[in-house]
Amino acid sequence: MKKSRIQYFILFLCTIILGILSRKISFIPLWIGDALYAVMIYFLVRIFLPVQKAFIVALFSLLICYCIEFLQLYQAEWIIELRKTLFGRYVLGQGFLWSDIMAYSFGVAFVFLIEKIMLNRVNQKSA
């Protein structure tokens, strides 16, 4: 169990780096960064729930992403000020977009399918 948490943590950090790079390279569409954000959330959930079924992790990850996106509709002064910080901008985002919801859905679906394929290969080799 510990080994998988370490692996998910490394994937989490790599996804953060890829997400930041995706925002710095102009020819990469913005939705790729949003999809990577959802992948990062998936790995973060996996760090805390390494043995949970992938489907549950995917649902929980989508719930977190959607909640953060819908939270952007909340415009109280304190959260607006928080969003002006680097942390607030990266974690909470700037404004609600339906396209972000689609990108999150794509990102979680992508990482879920990749994980299912990888787990099936591992199970087939051990059988």
PDB file of C-alpha atoms in Angstrom:
ATOM      1  CA  MET A   1       0.000   0.000   0.000  1.00  0.00           C
ATOM      2  CA  LYS A   2       2.799   2.435   0.834  1.00  0.00           C
ATOM      3  CA  LYS A   3       4.476   1.828  -2.502  1.00  0.00           C
ATOM      4  CA  SER A   4       1.343   2.765  -4.427  1.00  0.00           C
ATOM      5  CA  ARG A   5       0.964   6.001  -2.426  1.00  0.00           C
ATOM      6  CA  ILE A   6       4.515   6.942  -3.349  1.00  0.00           C
ATOM      7  CA  GLN A   7       3.823   6.140  -6.998  1.00  0.00           C
ATOM      8  CA  TYR A   8       0.635   8.220  -6.954  1.00  0.00           C
ATOM      9  CA  PHE A   9       2.495  11.077  -5.270  1.00  0.00           C
ATOM     10  CA  ILE A  10       5.146  11.041  -8.003  1.00  0.00           C
ATOM     11  CA  LEU A  11       2.401  11.010 -10.660  1.00  0.00           C
ATOM     12  CA  PHE A  12       0.701  13.871  -8.786  1.00  0.00           C
ATOM     13  CA  LEU A  13       3.891  15.984  -8.894  1.00  0.00           C
ATOM     14  CA  CYS A  14       4.549  15.150 -12.566  1.00  0.00           C
ATOM     15  CA  THR A  15       0.999  16.164 -13.444  1.00  0.00           C
ATOM     16  CA  ILE A  16       1.446  19.506 -11.675  1.00  0.00           C
ATOM     17  CA  ILE A  17       4.602  20.150 -13.704  1.00  0.00           C
ATOM     18  CA  LEU A  18       2.872  19.175 -16.957  1.00  0.00           C
ATOM     19  CA  GLY A  19      -0.103  21.395 -16.091  1.00  0.00           C
ATOM     20  CA  ILE A  20       2.101  24.417 -15.428  1.00  0.00           C
ATOM     21  CA  LEU A  21       4.060  23.763 -18.624  1.00  0.00           C
ATOM     22  CA  SER A  22       0.815  23.482 -20.583  1.00  0.00           C
ATOM     23  CA  ARG A  23      -0.039  27.061 -19.558  1.00  0.00           C
ATOM     24  CA  LYS A  24       3.399  28.345 -20.584  1.00  0.00           C
ATOM     25  CA  ILE A  25       3.425  26.820 -24.079  1.00  0.00           C
ATOM     26  CA  SER A  26       1.135  28.876 -26.283  1.00  0.00           C
ATOM     27  CA  PHE A  27       0.199  26.238 -28.881  1.00  0.00           C
ATOM     28  CA  ILE A  28      -1.253  23.841 -26.271  1.00  0.00           C
ATOM     29  CA  PRO A  29      -5.016  24.407 -25.955  1.00  0.00           C
ATOM     30  CA  LEU A  30      -6.171  25.710 -22.563  1.00  0.00           C
ATOM     31  CA  TRP A  31      -8.491  22.753 -22.035  1.00  0.00           C
ATOM     32  CA  ILE A  32      -5.459  20.452 -21.798  1.00  0.00           C
ATOM     33  CA  GLY A  33      -4.392  22.264 -18.627  1.00  0.00           C
ATOM     34  CA  ASP A  34      -7.897  21.878 -17.216  1.00  0.00           C
ATOM     35  CA  ALA A  35      -7.903  18.174 -18.037  1.00  0.00           C
ATOM     36  CA  LEU A  36      -4.506  17.834 -16.353  1.00  0.00           C
ATOM     37  CA  TYR A  37      -5.949  19.617 -13.305  1.00  0.00           C
ATOM     38  CA  ALA A  38      -8.569  16.863 -13.066  1.00  0.00           C
ATOM     39  CA  VAL A  39      -5.893  14.183 -13.504  1.00  0.00           C
ATOM     40  CA  MET A  40      -3.950  15.815 -10.663  1.00  0.00           C
ATOM     41  CA  ILE A  41      -7.057  15.720  -8.446  1.00  0.00           C
ATOM     42  CA  TYR A  42      -7.512  12.033  -9.320  1.00  0.00           C
ATOM     43  CA  PHE A  43      -3.944  11.252  -8.221  1.00  0.00           C
ATOM     44  CA  LEU A  44      -4.411  13.337  -5.076  1.00  0.00           C
ATOM     45  CA  VAL A  45      -7.509  11.334  -4.167  1.00  0.00           C
ATOM     46  CA  ARG A  46      -5.575   8.151  -4.958  1.00  0.00           C
ATOM     47  CA  ILE A  47      -2.853   9.166  -2.475  1.00  0.00           C
ATOM     48  CA  PHE A  48      -5.458   9.218   0.282  1.00  0.00           C
ATOM     49  CA  LEU A  49      -7.508   6.256  -0.997  1.00  0.00           C
ATOM     50  CA  PRO A  50      -4.973   3.965  -2.681  1.00  0.00           C
ATOM     51  CA  VAL A  51      -6.984   0.759  -2.388  1.00  0.00           C
ATOM     52  CA  GLN A  52     -10.401   2.202  -3.235  1.00  0.00           C
ATOM     53  CA  LYS A  53     -11.987   1.072  -6.502  1.00  0.00           C
ATOM     54  CA  ALA A  54     -11.018   3.260  -9.443  1.00  0.00           C
ATOM     55  CA  PHE A  55     -14.649   4.072 -10.238  1.00  0.00           C
ATOM     56  CA  ILE A  56     -15.210   5.510  -6.746  1.00  0.00           C
ATOM     57  CA  VAL A  57     -11.993   7.520  -7.001  1.00  0.00           C
ATOM     58  CA  ALA A  58     -13.100   8.853 -10.385  1.00  0.00           C
ATOM     59  CA  LEU A  59     -16.507   9.896  -9.037  1.00  0.00           C
ATOM     60  CA  PHE A  60     -14.978  11.554  -5.985  1.00  0.00           C
ATOM     61  CA  SER A  61     -12.425  13.353  -8.178  1.00  0.00           C
ATOM     62  CA  LEU A  62     -15.163  14.653 -10.476  1.00  0.00           C
ATOM     63  CA  LEU A  63     -17.150  15.820  -7.463  1.00  0.00           C
ATOM     64  CA  ILE A  64     -14.155  17.797  -6.188  1.00  0.00           C
ATOM     65  CA  CYS A  65     -13.463  19.326  -9.616  1.00  0.00           C
ATOM     66  CA  TYR A  66     -17.099  20.256 -10.178  1.00  0.00           C
ATOM     67  CA  CYS A  67     -17.408  21.763  -6.700  1.00  0.00           C
ATOM     68  CA  ILE A  68     -14.318  23.898  -7.234  1.00  0.00           C
ATOM     69  CA  GLU A  69     -15.650  25.041 -10.609  1.00  0.00           C
ATOM     70  CA  PHE A  70     -19.105  25.901  -9.262  1.00  0.00           C
ATOM     71  CA  LEU A  71     -17.453  27.672  -6.318  1.00  0.00           C
ATOM     72  CA  GLN A  72     -16.182  30.170  -8.883  1.00  0.00           C
ATOM     73  CA  LEU A  73     -19.755  31.464  -9.142  1.00  0.00           C
ATOM     74  CA  TYR A  74     -19.446  32.596  -5.503  1.00  0.00           C
ATOM     75  CA  GLN A  75     -18.115  36.146  -5.526  1.00  0.00           C
ATOM     76  CA  ALA A  76     -17.670  37.238  -1.892  1.00  0.00           C
ATOM     77  CA  GLU A  77     -14.906  39.778  -1.302  1.00  0.00           C
ATOM     78  CA  TRP A  78     -12.721  37.408   0.734  1.00  0.00           C
ATOM     79  CA  ILE A  79     -12.678  34.711  -1.942  1.00  0.00           C
ATOM     80  CA  ILE A  80     -12.060  37.258  -4.698  1.00  0.00           C
ATOM     81  CA  GLU A  81      -8.986  38.416  -2.760  1.00  0.00           C
ATOM     82  CA  LEU A  82      -7.886  34.798  -2.291  1.00  0.00           C
ATOM     83  CA  ARG A  83      -8.223  34.187  -6.035  1.00  0.00           C
ATOM     84  CA  LYS A  84      -5.793  37.050  -6.645  1.00  0.00           C
ATOM     85  CA  THR A  85      -2.997  35.034  -4.990  1.00  0.00           C
ATOM     86  CA  LEU A  86      -0.960  32.411  -6.831  1.00  0.00           C
ATOM     87  CA  PHE A  87      -2.484  29.657  -4.681  1.00  0.00           C
ATOM     88  CA  GLY A  88      -6.015  30.946  -5.216  1.00  0.00           C
ATOM     89  CA  ARG A  89      -5.545  31.313  -8.952  1.00  0.00           C
ATOM     90  CA  TYR A  90      -4.168  27.778  -9.381  1.00  0.00           C
ATOM     91  CA  VAL A  91      -6.459  25.985  -6.932  1.00  0.00           C
ATOM     92  CA  LEU A  92      -9.721  27.944  -7.092  1.00  0.00           C
ATOM     93  CA  GLY A  93      -9.530  29.314 -10.612  1.00  0.00           C
ATOM     94  CA  GLN A  94     -10.804  32.628 -11.940  1.00  0.00           C
ATOM     95  CA  GLY A  95     -14.243  32.150 -13.449  1.00  0.00           C
ATOM     96  CA  PHE A  96     -16.849  29.506 -14.141  1.00  0.00           C
ATOM     97  CA  LEU A  97     -16.802  27.899 -17.584  1.00  0.00           C
ATOM     98  CA  TRP A  98     -18.859  24.975 -18.839  1.00  0.00           C
ATOM     99  CA  SER A  99     -15.885  24.038 -21.006  1.00  0.00           C
ATOM    100  CA  ASP A 100     -13.881  23.451 -17.808  1.00  0.00           C
ATOM    101  CA  ILE A 101     -16.535  20.970 -16.669  1.00  0.00           C
ATOM    102  CA  MET A 102     -16.075  19.115 -19.965  1.00  0.00           C
ATOM    103  CA  ALA A 103     -12.272  19.199 -19.646  1.00  0.00           C
ATOM    104  CA  TYR A 104     -12.457  17.840 -16.081  1.00  0.00           C
ATOM    105  CA  SER A 105     -14.758  15.068 -17.247  1.00  0.00           C
ATOM    106  CA  PHE A 106     -12.356  14.192 -20.048  1.00  0.00           C
ATOM    107  CA  GLY A 107      -9.315  14.264 -17.731  1.00  0.00           C
ATOM    108  CA  VAL A 108     -10.859  12.011 -15.097  1.00  0.00           C
ATOM    109  CA  ALA A 109     -12.259   9.627 -17.721  1.00  0.00           C
ATOM    110  CA  PHE A 110      -8.854   9.460 -19.409  1.00  0.00           C
ATOM    111  CA  VAL A 111      -6.880   8.678 -16.241  1.00  0.00           C
ATOM    112  CA  PHE A 112      -9.580   6.248 -15.069  1.00  0.00           C
ATOM    113  CA  LEU A 113      -9.383   4.286 -18.330  1.00  0.00           C
ATOM    114  CA  ILE A 114      -5.576   4.303 -18.318  1.00  0.00           C
ATOM    115  CA  GLU A 115      -5.531   3.017 -14.750  1.00  0.00           C
ATOM    116  CA  LYS A 116      -8.082   0.295 -15.553  1.00  0.00           C
ATOM    117  CA  ILE A 117      -6.009  -0.829 -18.552  1.00  0.00           C
ATOM    118  CA  MET A 118      -2.804  -0.852 -16.474  1.00  0.00           C
ATOM    119  CA  LEU A 119      -4.447  -2.781 -13.615  1.00  0.00           C
ATOM    120  CA  ASN A 120      -5.884  -5.325 -16.058  1.00  0.00           C
ATOM    121  CA  ARG A 121      -2.423  -5.899 -17.553  1.00  0.00           C
ATOM    122  CA  VAL A 122      -0.903  -6.369 -14.091  1.00  0.00           C
ATOM    123  CA  ASN A 123      -3.674  -8.796 -13.127  1.00  0.00           C
ATOM    124  CA  GLN A 124      -3.226 -10.770 -16.360  1.00  0.00           C
ATOM    125  CA  LYS A 125       0.531 -11.080 -15.825  1.00  0.00           C
ATOM    126  CA  SER A 126       0.101 -12.293 -12.245  1.00  0.00           C
ATOM    127  CA  ALA A 127      -2.538 -14.866 -13.208  1.00  0.00           C
TER     128      ALA A 127
END
